[in-house]
Amino acid sequence: MDYLPDQIVWEILSRIKRSTDRNSVSLTCKRFYDLDNEQRRFMRVGCGLDPANEALRSLCNRFLNLEKVEIIYSGWMSKLGKQLDDQGLCILSSNCPFLKDLTLSYCTFITDAGLSYLASCSKLSALKLNFAPRITGCGILSLVMGCKMLTALHLIRCLNVSSVEWLEYLSKLEVLEDLCIKNCRAIGEGDLIKLGQSWCRLKRLQFEVDANYRYMKFYDRLAIDRWQKQWIPCDDMVELSLVNCIISPGRGLACVLGKCKNLEKIHLDMCVGLRDSDILCLAQKSTNLRSISLRVPSDFSLPLLMNNPLRLTDETLKALAHNCSQLQSVRLSFSDGEFPSFSSFTLDGILMLTKMCPIRELALDHVYSFNDIGMEALLSANYLEILELVGCQEVTDEGLQLVGQFPRLCILRLGKCLGVTDEGLKPLVGACKLELLGVEDCPQISERGVLGAAKSVTFRQDLSWMY
């Protein structure tokens, strides 16, 4: 090793991915130590920093070329020492000139002043804040004004971010590609209109409303007009995830669904007000769609404020089947509750998708219309590789015994299915048909019954959900 040029040693060290292994190798000799210091681009720290600011300064002085830093205080307690504070972010911004990607998770001591220090990180392109309760909109604004190359911004449980001037500023920069806002109580769906021209560049949007803090936000006439007149397309959008959102006709996010020309993946979870016409607009525009996940409210979980309950029907599945010829992954789910829904997707609608689209993954959660007849129909699903059934109580051993005849199925997952027993798995035992079988919380399937039913088996039994 002493005769190898630095470039070769550098290449060897770059192939060691685990930080613990890199640390061990760097202690072997001074040469490895120096090369590792120069080469290290990523660092993850957290509760072990003590004293926090001094330890961070020492690490930054050692690793001069850091590009990605994660500071995670999950599980922190006061006895572990004081957390990193605003001064720590000042140290980070001063000593990491190449910093591009920063994650701050459970850093509860950080305030707007700390974010103002980060504004001097001119190369910063990705910032993720997870549970930073002292941060406000003013701090986010100061940061985006300084970091004009910011392409990814994630705000998760930042409870005091109320003002959204930073969204308007980002609309002027037109560089944002990845925006994630989850459980930030003061930011509503209507605020996203302030993204303006940034909608053109946005590739990924995740927007989740805190279900425990849902408030009805009334749109004024001006806000409605702005949404309806928004001519800005979302041609670059490839991933869209909306959770607990209100989809109102002609306003808000309903105006976005029909403008995503290149959308490949969409996740709509408990979005109240979502209509068949919304999915029709989506399907007609997003013909490249490859993955869709729909979790809809059951009949009894819709808000009482709605005079006419709106629900998705087979018209939604029909629109997807006729327009999205590349659809490969479908997940349909109803909210878990005491009252299941019987009046939405039917068996015919589900099977229409498997016949007309190259479905490789099908997941059904509390879809009571799916039964043994559906299992038999899946015998003609020539592309199906992954099947997941959760709470599908109409599927019995008769349908389960057909699994061994599915052309390409290699992964089967069963959860909370009351109608299946060990008897249904018997044809699979020793057949080497499945690569993976996962069984969770099915009361009539035993651990002994799954043995040998697949090359790899996972089993868990917790029946507390039944009581």
Tab-separated table of C-alpha atoms in Angstrom:
chain	number	residue	atom	x	y	z
A	1	MET	CA	0.000	0.000	0.000
A	2	ASP	CA	2.922	2.361	0.668
A	3	TYR	CA	3.828	2.340	-3.025
A	4	LEU	CA	0.327	2.971	-4.362
A	5	PRO	CA	-0.318	6.481	-5.684
A	6	ASP	CA	-2.801	8.621	-3.749
A	7	GLN	CA	-5.344	8.395	-6.550
A	8	ILE	CA	-5.535	4.586	-6.263
A	9	VAL	CA	-5.843	4.718	-2.470
A	10	TRP	CA	-8.484	7.398	-2.902
A	11	GLU	CA	-10.463	5.074	-5.172
A	12	ILE	CA	-10.202	2.221	-2.645
A	13	LEU	CA	-11.408	4.406	0.212
A	14	SER	CA	-14.327	5.694	-1.867
A	15	ARG	CA	-15.694	2.147	-2.090
A	16	ILE	CA	-16.058	1.911	1.697
A	17	LYS	CA	-19.589	3.167	2.347
A	18	ARG	CA	-20.141	2.615	6.075
A	19	SER	CA	-18.928	5.477	8.243
A	20	THR	CA	-17.770	3.127	11.008
A	21	ASP	CA	-15.574	1.242	8.541
A	22	ARG	CA	-14.187	4.486	7.133
A	23	ASN	CA	-13.363	5.673	10.637
A	24	SER	CA	-11.530	2.428	11.404
A	25	VAL	CA	-9.495	2.556	8.186
A	26	SER	CA	-8.571	6.197	8.757
A	27	LEU	CA	-6.975	5.254	12.089
A	28	THR	CA	-4.675	2.710	10.435
A	29	CYS	CA	-2.008	5.225	9.477
A	30	LYS	CA	-1.477	8.954	9.031
A	31	ARG	CA	-1.667	8.709	5.238
A	32	PHE	CA	-5.099	7.070	5.314
A	33	TYR	CA	-6.196	9.570	7.950
A	34	ASP	CA	-5.237	12.554	5.787
A	35	LEU	CA	-6.741	11.077	2.606
A	36	ASP	CA	-9.993	10.251	4.390
A	37	ASN	CA	-10.191	13.785	5.768
A	38	GLU	CA	-9.777	15.175	2.285
A	39	GLN	CA	-12.189	12.744	0.652
A	40	ARG	CA	-15.065	12.707	3.159
A	41	ARG	CA	-18.106	14.387	1.616
A	42	PHE	CA	-20.896	13.246	3.973
A	43	MET	CA	-21.332	13.444	7.744
A	44	ARG	CA	-24.207	12.420	10.038
A	45	VAL	CA	-24.090	13.519	13.693
A	46	GLY	CA	-26.525	14.045	16.555
A	47	CYS	CA	-26.879	13.176	20.222
A	48	GLY	CA	-23.214	12.139	20.410
A	49	LEU	CA	-22.040	15.730	19.885
A	50	ASP	CA	-20.901	16.890	23.314
A	51	PRO	CA	-20.211	19.699	23.811
A	52	ALA	CA	-22.149	20.209	20.600
A	53	ASN	CA	-20.715	23.398	19.112
A	54	GLU	CA	-17.117	22.594	19.967
A	55	ALA	CA	-17.419	19.049	18.622
A	56	LEU	CA	-18.952	20.303	15.387
A	57	ARG	CA	-16.159	22.851	14.941
A	58	SER	CA	-13.575	20.091	15.376
A	59	LEU	CA	-15.303	17.873	12.786
A	60	CYS	CA	-15.616	20.715	10.274
A	61	ASN	CA	-11.937	21.558	10.655
A	62	ARG	CA	-11.059	17.925	10.030
A	63	PHE	CA	-13.351	17.294	7.052
A	64	LEU	CA	-12.823	20.336	4.874
A	65	ASN	CA	-14.763	19.179	1.795
A	66	LEU	CA	-18.117	18.263	3.318
A	67	GLU	CA	-21.029	18.576	0.872
A	68	LYS	CA	-23.798	16.807	2.784
A	69	VAL	CA	-24.474	17.072	6.527
A	70	GLU	CA	-27.256	15.504	8.603
A	71	ILE	CA	-27.773	16.625	12.207
A	72	ILE	CA	-30.363	14.390	13.871
A	73	TYR	CA	-31.432	14.670	17.522
A	74	SER	CA	-34.071	11.943	17.527
A	75	GLY	CA	-34.367	10.488	21.039
A	76	TRP	CA	-32.489	13.393	22.601
A	77	MET	CA	-32.783	13.998	26.364
A	78	SER	CA	-31.314	16.815	28.427
A	79	LYS	CA	-28.908	14.444	30.185
A	80	LEU	CA	-27.164	13.909	26.824
A	81	GLY	CA	-25.882	17.477	26.893
A	82	LYS	CA	-26.973	20.697	25.262
A	83	GLN	CA	-28.135	20.484	21.677
A	84	LEU	CA	-26.604	22.260	18.735
A	85	ASP	CA	-27.859	25.863	18.652
A	86	ASP	CA	-27.693	28.890	16.363
A	87	GLN	CA	-23.974	29.290	17.025
A	88	GLY	CA	-23.485	25.759	15.746
A	89	LEU	CA	-25.075	26.728	12.414
A	90	CYS	CA	-22.752	29.723	12.298
A	91	ILE	CA	-19.810	27.336	12.700
A	92	LEU	CA	-21.219	25.079	9.985
A	93	SER	CA	-21.730	27.901	7.485
A	94	SER	CA	-18.280	29.364	8.170
A	95	ASN	CA	-16.333	26.120	7.924
A	96	CYS	CA	-18.156	24.215	5.156
A	97	PRO	CA	-17.757	26.273	1.973
A	98	PHE	CA	-18.893	23.353	-0.238
A	99	LEU	CA	-22.081	22.525	1.712
A	100	LYS	CA	-24.884	21.563	-0.701
A	101	ASP	CA	-27.289	19.375	1.287
A	102	LEU	CA	-28.292	19.961	4.937
A	103	THR	CA	-30.773	18.062	7.130
A	104	LEU	CA	-31.745	19.356	10.581
A	105	SER	CA	-33.989	16.925	12.451
A	106	TYR	CA	-35.349	17.508	15.976
A	107	CYS	CA	-32.985	20.453	16.389
A	108	THR	CA	-35.291	22.233	18.837
A	109	PHE	CA	-32.758	24.890	19.910
A	110	ILE	CA	-32.376	26.400	16.445
A	111	THR	CA	-34.155	29.700	15.688
A	112	ASP	CA	-34.486	32.113	12.774
A	113	ALA	CA	-31.102	33.571	13.717
A	114	GLY	CA	-29.469	30.232	12.934
A	115	LEU	CA	-31.115	30.100	9.508
A	116	SER	CA	-29.816	33.593	8.776
A	117	TYR	CA	-26.263	32.221	9.178
A	118	LEU	CA	-27.045	29.500	6.628
A	119	ALA	CA	-28.054	32.197	4.132
A	120	SER	CA	-24.341	32.695	3.477
A	121	CYS	CA	-24.027	29.112	2.150
A	122	SER	CA	-24.185	30.097	-1.507
A	123	LYS	CA	-23.882	26.493	-2.754
A	124	LEU	CA	-26.713	25.125	-0.580
A	125	SER	CA	-29.222	23.407	-2.881
A	126	ALA	CA	-31.191	21.166	-0.481
A	127	LEU	CA	-32.504	21.921	3.008
A	128	LYS	CA	-34.643	19.569	5.117
A	129	LEU	CA	-36.111	20.748	8.434
A	130	ASN	CA	-37.898	18.122	10.537
A	131	PHE	CA	-39.535	19.369	13.746
A	132	ALA	CA	-37.935	22.763	14.195
A	133	PRO	CA	-40.581	24.411	16.420
A	134	ARG	CA	-38.764	27.753	16.833
A	135	ILE	CA	-38.401	28.427	13.124
A	136	THR	CA	-40.844	30.914	11.566
A	137	GLY	CA	-41.553	32.113	8.056
A	138	CYS	CA	-39.145	35.009	8.554
A	139	GLY	CA	-36.261	32.595	9.019
A	140	ILE	CA	-37.196	30.631	5.890
A	141	LEU	CA	-37.427	33.885	3.923
A	142	SER	CA	-33.957	35.051	4.996
A	143	LEU	CA	-32.526	31.685	3.987
A	144	VAL	CA	-34.091	31.490	0.520
A	145	MET	CA	-33.024	35.087	-0.161
A	146	GLY	CA	-29.412	34.099	0.470
A	147	CYS	CA	-29.428	30.581	-1.013
A	148	LYS	CA	-30.496	31.294	-4.562
A	149	MET	CA	-29.545	27.780	-5.751
A	150	LEU	CA	-32.062	26.057	-3.456
A	151	THR	CA	-33.743	23.352	-5.537
A	152	ALA	CA	-35.099	21.170	-2.692
A	153	LEU	CA	-36.901	22.390	0.430
A	154	HIS	CA	-38.555	20.068	2.975
A	155	LEU	CA	-40.507	21.449	5.950
A	156	ILE	CA	-41.904	18.792	8.290
A	157	ARG	CA	-43.731	19.699	11.488
A	158	CYS	CA	-42.409	23.260	11.517
A	159	LEU	CA	-45.382	24.411	13.561
A	160	ASN	CA	-44.614	28.138	13.683
A	161	VAL	CA	-44.011	28.738	9.984
A	162	SER	CA	-47.061	30.842	9.233
A	163	SER	CA	-46.094	33.641	6.852
A	164	VAL	CA	-45.400	32.388	3.325
A	165	GLU	CA	-43.552	35.305	1.725
A	166	TRP	CA	-40.755	32.818	1.115
A	167	LEU	CA	-43.023	30.972	-1.330
A	168	GLU	CA	-43.464	34.175	-3.320
A	169	TYR	CA	-39.718	34.750	-3.311
A	170	LEU	CA	-39.110	31.207	-4.570
A	171	SER	CA	-41.562	31.880	-7.395
A	172	LYS	CA	-39.265	34.664	-8.611
A	173	LEU	CA	-36.144	32.483	-8.515
A	174	GLU	CA	-37.791	29.679	-10.556
A	175	VAL	CA	-35.220	27.084	-9.430
A	176	LEU	CA	-37.266	25.003	-6.964
A	177	GLU	CA	-37.679	21.364	-8.076
A	178	ASP	CA	-38.581	19.488	-4.886
A	179	LEU	CA	-41.005	20.907	-2.294
A	180	CYS	CA	-42.240	18.990	0.747
A	181	ILE	CA	-44.565	20.553	3.329
A	182	LYS	CA	-45.919	18.159	5.964
A	183	ASN	CA	-47.962	18.993	9.046
A	184	CYS	CA	-47.036	22.678	9.073
A	185	ARG	CA	-50.303	23.758	10.641
A	186	ALA	CA	-50.358	27.357	9.422
A	187	ILE	CA	-49.760	26.560	5.737
A	188	GLY	CA	-52.891	25.712	3.753
A	189	GLU	CA	-53.554	24.379	0.280
A	190	GLY	CA	-54.463	27.844	-0.980
A	191	ASP	CA	-51.029	29.196	-0.089
A	192	LEU	CA	-49.450	27.100	-2.839
A	193	ILE	CA	-50.785	29.516	-5.468
A	194	LYS	CA	-47.948	31.804	-4.376
A	195	LEU	CA	-45.453	29.466	-6.024
A	196	GLY	CA	-46.347	31.213	-9.270
A	197	GLN	CA	-43.824	30.516	-12.017
A	198	SER	CA	-42.080	27.902	-9.853
A	199	TRP	CA	-44.845	25.460	-10.815
A	200	CYS	CA	-43.095	25.218	-14.192
A	201	ARG	CA	-39.893	23.797	-12.687
A	202	LEU	CA	-41.354	21.740	-9.826
A	203	LYS	CA	-40.664	17.999	-10.234
A	204	ARG	CA	-41.818	16.694	-6.855
A	205	LEU	CA	-44.496	18.063	-4.542
A	206	GLN	CA	-45.478	16.498	-1.220
A	207	PHE	CA	-48.163	18.348	0.712
A	208	GLU	CA	-49.653	16.894	3.886
A	209	VAL	CA	-52.101	18.556	6.251
A	210	ASP	CA	-52.137	17.602	9.921
A	211	ALA	CA	-55.307	15.500	10.230
A	212	ASN	CA	-55.611	16.420	13.918
A	213	TYR	CA	-55.485	20.127	13.158
A	214	ARG	CA	-57.671	20.409	10.073
A	215	TYR	CA	-59.406	23.731	9.779
A	216	MET	CA	-61.792	24.820	7.058
A	217	LYS	CA	-60.044	27.631	5.229
A	218	PHE	CA	-62.477	29.754	3.251
A	219	TYR	CA	-61.227	31.079	-0.049
A	220	ASP	CA	-62.007	34.657	-0.949
A	221	ARG	CA	-63.162	35.468	-4.461
A	222	LEU	CA	-59.728	36.812	-5.460
A	223	ALA	CA	-57.989	33.570	-4.430
A	224	ILE	CA	-60.483	31.486	-6.405
A	225	ASP	CA	-59.961	33.637	-9.489
A	226	ARG	CA	-56.178	33.285	-9.208
A	227	TRP	CA	-56.420	29.505	-9.154
A	228	GLN	CA	-58.908	29.333	-12.011
A	229	LYS	CA	-56.889	31.715	-14.163
A	230	GLN	CA	-53.581	30.008	-13.456
A	231	TRP	CA	-52.252	29.247	-16.915
A	232	ILE	CA	-48.897	28.022	-15.663
A	233	PRO	CA	-48.463	24.320	-16.632
A	234	CYS	CA	-46.780	21.736	-14.412
A	235	ASP	CA	-45.010	19.958	-17.251
A	236	ASP	CA	-41.939	18.984	-15.181
A	237	MET	CA	-43.928	17.397	-12.332
A	238	VAL	CA	-43.129	13.667	-12.053
A	239	GLU	CA	-44.221	12.937	-8.451
A	240	LEU	CA	-47.222	14.347	-6.595
A	241	SER	CA	-48.325	13.374	-3.081
A	242	LEU	CA	-51.325	14.964	-1.329
A	243	VAL	CA	-52.442	13.840	2.145
A	244	ASN	CA	-55.513	15.028	4.086
A	245	CYS	CA	-56.078	17.838	1.597
A	246	ILE	CA	-59.371	19.418	0.606
A	247	ILE	CA	-59.891	19.218	-3.150
A	248	SER	CA	-62.466	21.887	-4.002
A	249	PRO	CA	-63.971	22.193	-7.499
A	250	GLY	CA	-62.339	24.908	-9.563
A	251	ARG	CA	-59.882	26.025	-6.923
A	252	GLY	CA	-56.761	25.005	-5.062
A	253	LEU	CA	-55.110	21.730	-5.895
A	254	ALA	CA	-57.977	20.646	-8.153
A	255	CYS	CA	-56.543	23.097	-10.703
A	256	VAL	CA	-53.184	21.322	-10.600
A	257	LEU	CA	-54.353	17.747	-11.218
A	258	GLY	CA	-55.111	18.347	-14.883
A	259	LYS	CA	-51.870	20.152	-15.712
A	260	CYS	CA	-49.174	17.540	-15.050
A	261	LYS	CA	-48.179	16.395	-18.517
A	262	ASN	CA	-45.252	14.161	-17.471
A	263	LEU	CA	-46.521	12.887	-14.128
A	264	GLU	CA	-45.322	9.348	-13.349
A	265	LYS	CA	-46.322	8.816	-9.719
A	266	ILE	CA	-49.266	10.143	-7.686
A	267	HIS	CA	-50.381	9.480	-4.113
A	268	LEU	CA	-53.761	10.813	-2.927
A	269	ASP	CA	-54.432	9.961	0.708
A	270	MET	CA	-57.713	10.953	2.418
A	271	CYS	CA	-58.227	13.923	0.113
A	272	VAL	CA	-61.766	15.041	0.887
A	273	GLY	CA	-63.804	16.280	-2.081
A	274	LEU	CA	-61.860	14.374	-4.726
A	275	ARG	CA	-64.205	13.563	-7.627
A	276	ASP	CA	-64.205	11.272	-10.639
A	277	SER	CA	-63.899	14.327	-12.871
A	278	ASP	CA	-60.624	15.276	-11.126
A	279	ILE	CA	-59.091	11.885	-11.903
A	280	LEU	CA	-60.467	12.040	-15.448
A	281	CYS	CA	-58.621	15.324	-16.054
A	282	LEU	CA	-55.505	13.807	-14.494
A	283	ALA	CA	-55.660	10.630	-16.597
A	284	GLN	CA	-56.244	12.507	-19.848
A	285	LYS	CA	-53.247	14.771	-19.244
A	286	SER	CA	-50.849	12.395	-17.429
A	287	THR	CA	-50.718	9.583	-19.967
A	288	ASN	CA	-47.214	8.577	-18.744
A	289	LEU	CA	-48.548	7.687	-15.287
A	290	ARG	CA	-46.862	4.562	-13.901
A	291	SER	CA	-47.961	4.487	-10.273
A	292	ILE	CA	-51.126	5.585	-8.476
A	293	SER	CA	-52.085	5.232	-4.824
A	294	LEU	CA	-55.592	6.178	-3.694
A	295	ARG	CA	-56.706	6.094	-0.059
A	296	VAL	CA	-60.236	7.389	0.188
A	297	PRO	CA	-62.584	8.068	3.097
A	298	SER	CA	-65.177	5.417	3.828
A	299	ASP	CA	-68.856	6.354	3.680
A	300	PHE	CA	-69.019	7.196	7.381
A	301	SER	CA	-65.782	9.177	7.662
A	302	LEU	CA	-66.716	11.986	5.264
A	303	PRO	CA	-67.139	15.419	6.879
A	304	LEU	CA	-70.610	16.243	8.109
A	305	LEU	CA	-70.282	19.665	6.497
A	306	MET	CA	-70.714	18.138	3.066
A	307	ASN	CA	-74.361	17.873	2.094
A	308	ASN	CA	-73.709	15.499	-0.794
A	309	PRO	CA	-70.965	12.990	0.004
A	310	LEU	CA	-68.486	12.776	-2.853
A	311	ARG	CA	-66.676	9.555	-3.552
A	312	LEU	CA	-64.635	8.016	-6.302
A	313	THR	CA	-66.330	5.324	-8.385
A	314	ASP	CA	-65.490	2.950	-11.224
A	315	GLU	CA	-65.448	5.985	-13.522
A	316	THR	CA	-62.090	6.819	-11.970
A	317	LEU	CA	-60.703	3.357	-12.697
A	318	LYS	CA	-62.174	3.452	-16.198
A	319	ALA	CA	-60.441	6.760	-16.949
A	320	LEU	CA	-57.117	5.359	-15.763
A	321	ALA	CA	-57.523	2.138	-17.753
A	322	HIS	CA	-58.334	3.918	-21.018
A	323	ASN	CA	-55.751	6.711	-20.795
A	324	CYS	CA	-52.762	5.435	-18.791
A	325	SER	CA	-51.382	2.549	-20.836
A	326	GLN	CA	-48.085	2.481	-18.859
A	327	LEU	CA	-49.679	2.085	-15.420
A	328	GLN	CA	-47.749	-0.557	-13.464
A	329	SER	CA	-48.500	0.013	-9.783
A	330	VAL	CA	-51.987	0.451	-8.283
A	331	ARG	CA	-52.793	0.805	-4.585
A	332	LEU	CA	-56.440	1.209	-3.536
A	333	SER	CA	-57.329	1.710	0.106
A	334	PHE	CA	-60.257	2.757	2.259
A	335	SER	CA	-59.794	4.437	5.617
A	336	ASP	CA	-59.648	1.877	8.395
A	337	GLY	CA	-62.703	2.145	10.610
A	338	GLU	CA	-65.690	0.363	12.001
A	339	PHE	CA	-67.757	1.069	8.898
A	340	PRO	CA	-66.308	-0.220	5.626
A	341	SER	CA	-67.273	1.254	2.292
A	342	PHE	CA	-69.277	-0.834	-0.157
A	343	SER	CA	-70.251	1.880	-2.614
A	344	SER	CA	-67.093	2.946	-4.402
A	345	PHE	CA	-64.829	0.737	-6.531
A	346	THR	CA	-66.412	-2.507	-7.713
A	347	LEU	CA	-64.743	-5.731	-8.751
A	348	ASP	CA	-65.386	-4.932	-12.421
A	349	GLY	CA	-63.573	-1.607	-12.135
A	350	ILE	CA	-60.521	-3.156	-10.487
A	351	LEU	CA	-60.295	-5.963	-13.029
A	352	MET	CA	-60.590	-3.467	-15.878
A	353	LEU	CA	-57.246	-2.012	-14.786
A	354	THR	CA	-55.522	-5.402	-14.684
A	355	LYS	CA	-56.798	-6.260	-18.168
A	356	MET	CA	-55.976	-3.013	-19.941
A	357	CYS	CA	-52.764	-1.925	-18.146
A	358	PRO	CA	-49.476	-3.804	-17.522
A	359	ILE	CA	-50.065	-3.914	-13.759
A	360	ARG	CA	-47.045	-5.365	-11.942
A	361	GLU	CA	-48.062	-4.404	-8.410
A	362	LEU	CA	-51.618	-4.474	-7.020
A	363	ALA	CA	-52.375	-3.574	-3.400
A	364	LEU	CA	-55.920	-3.603	-1.996
A	365	ASP	CA	-56.603	-2.383	1.542
A	366	HIS	CA	-60.118	-2.827	3.007
A	367	VAL	CA	-61.562	-3.177	-0.494
A	368	TYR	CA	-64.556	-5.362	0.360
A	369	SER	CA	-65.681	-5.751	-3.252
A	370	PHE	CA	-62.643	-7.914	-4.032
A	371	ASN	CA	-63.353	-11.632	-3.552
A	372	ASP	CA	-62.539	-15.114	-4.851
A	373	ILE	CA	-63.973	-14.256	-8.272
A	374	GLY	CA	-61.437	-11.455	-8.425
A	375	MET	CA	-58.630	-13.823	-7.509
A	376	GLU	CA	-59.693	-16.125	-10.338
A	377	ALA	CA	-59.757	-13.203	-12.779
A	378	LEU	CA	-56.165	-12.327	-11.842
A	379	LEU	CA	-55.064	-15.563	-13.504
A	380	SER	CA	-55.118	-13.576	-16.753
A	381	ALA	CA	-53.010	-10.726	-15.297
A	382	ASN	CA	-49.866	-11.630	-17.232
A	383	TYR	CA	-47.669	-8.893	-15.710
A	384	LEU	CA	-48.675	-9.147	-12.049
A	385	GLU	CA	-45.620	-9.759	-9.834
A	386	ILE	CA	-46.663	-8.331	-6.452
A	387	LEU	CA	-50.061	-8.779	-4.769
A	388	GLU	CA	-50.943	-7.287	-1.393
A	389	LEU	CA	-54.274	-7.918	0.323
A	390	VAL	CA	-55.076	-6.189	3.627
A	391	GLY	CA	-58.482	-6.480	5.265
A	392	CYS	CA	-59.994	-8.097	2.167
A	393	GLN	CA	-62.457	-10.255	4.078
A	394	GLU	CA	-64.238	-11.689	1.037
A	395	VAL	CA	-61.128	-13.597	-0.091
A	396	THR	CA	-61.181	-17.193	1.194
A	397	ASP	CA	-59.032	-20.303	0.865
A	398	GLU	CA	-60.681	-21.037	-2.454
A	399	GLY	CA	-59.265	-17.861	-3.953
A	400	LEU	CA	-55.925	-18.127	-2.161
A	401	GLN	CA	-55.294	-21.597	-3.562
A	402	LEU	CA	-55.176	-20.087	-7.063
A	403	VAL	CA	-52.028	-18.100	-6.281
A	404	GLY	CA	-49.781	-20.910	-7.463
A	405	GLN	CA	-51.290	-20.578	-10.946
A	406	PHE	CA	-50.590	-16.868	-11.384
A	407	PRO	CA	-48.166	-16.487	-14.327
A	408	ARG	CA	-45.536	-14.153	-12.815
A	409	LEU	CA	-46.498	-13.582	-9.192
A	410	CYS	CA	-43.427	-13.735	-6.943
A	411	ILE	CA	-44.401	-11.646	-3.891
A	412	LEU	CA	-47.600	-12.112	-1.845
A	413	ARG	CA	-48.484	-10.134	1.279
A	414	LEU	CA	-51.552	-10.864	3.430
A	415	GLY	CA	-52.702	-8.744	6.364
A	416	LYS	CA	-55.767	-8.845	8.596
A	417	CYS	CA	-57.608	-11.196	6.241
A	418	LEU	CA	-60.199	-13.151	8.230
A	419	GLY	CA	-61.255	-15.588	5.527
A	420	VAL	CA	-57.955	-17.344	4.790
A	421	THR	CA	-56.416	-20.251	6.708
A	422	ASP	CA	-53.429	-22.596	6.545
A	423	GLU	CA	-55.454	-24.678	4.100
A	424	GLY	CA	-55.287	-21.932	1.472
A	425	LEU	CA	-51.480	-21.916	1.572
A	426	LYS	CA	-51.035	-25.689	1.228
A	427	PRO	CA	-50.652	-25.691	-2.605
A	428	LEU	CA	-47.716	-23.287	-2.209
A	429	VAL	CA	-45.788	-25.393	0.306
A	430	GLY	CA	-42.743	-26.859	-1.422
A	431	ALA	CA	-43.741	-25.463	-4.816
A	432	CYS	CA	-41.017	-22.763	-4.835
A	433	LYS	CA	-43.457	-20.496	-6.632
A	434	LEU	CA	-43.060	-17.379	-4.480
A	435	GLU	CA	-39.896	-15.479	-3.701
A	436	LEU	CA	-41.512	-13.828	-0.669
A	437	LEU	CA	-44.610	-14.474	1.436
A	438	GLY	CA	-45.523	-12.005	4.166
A	439	VAL	CA	-48.374	-12.741	6.596
A	440	GLU	CA	-49.380	-10.265	9.299
A	441	ASP	CA	-52.252	-10.432	11.777
A	442	CYS	CA	-54.321	-13.059	9.939
A	443	PRO	CA	-56.006	-14.924	12.830
A	444	GLN	CA	-56.530	-18.249	11.011
A	445	ILE	CA	-53.013	-18.588	9.571
A	446	SER	CA	-50.366	-20.045	11.852
A	447	GLU	CA	-46.608	-19.737	11.739
A	448	ARG	CA	-46.427	-23.423	10.959
A	449	GLY	CA	-48.789	-22.945	8.006
A	450	VAL	CA	-46.455	-20.536	6.186
A	451	LEU	CA	-43.339	-22.704	6.445
A	452	GLY	CA	-42.089	-23.724	3.014
A	453	ALA	CA	-44.728	-21.674	1.182
A	454	ALA	CA	-42.060	-19.346	-0.291
A	455	LYS	CA	-38.300	-19.032	-0.518
A	456	SER	CA	-38.471	-16.267	2.074
A	457	VAL	CA	-41.234	-15.987	4.683
A	458	THR	CA	-42.140	-13.334	7.241
A	459	PHE	CA	-44.824	-13.884	9.867
A	460	ARG	CA	-46.294	-11.682	12.577
A	461	GLN	CA	-49.350	-12.263	14.734
A	462	ASP	CA	-50.893	-9.408	16.698
A	463	LEU	CA	-54.663	-9.711	17.001
A	464	SER	CA	-55.253	-6.666	19.181
A	465	TRP	CA	-56.851	-4.915	16.165
A	466	MET	CA	-59.807	-7.308	16.454
A	467	TYR	CA	-60.767	-6.218	19.969
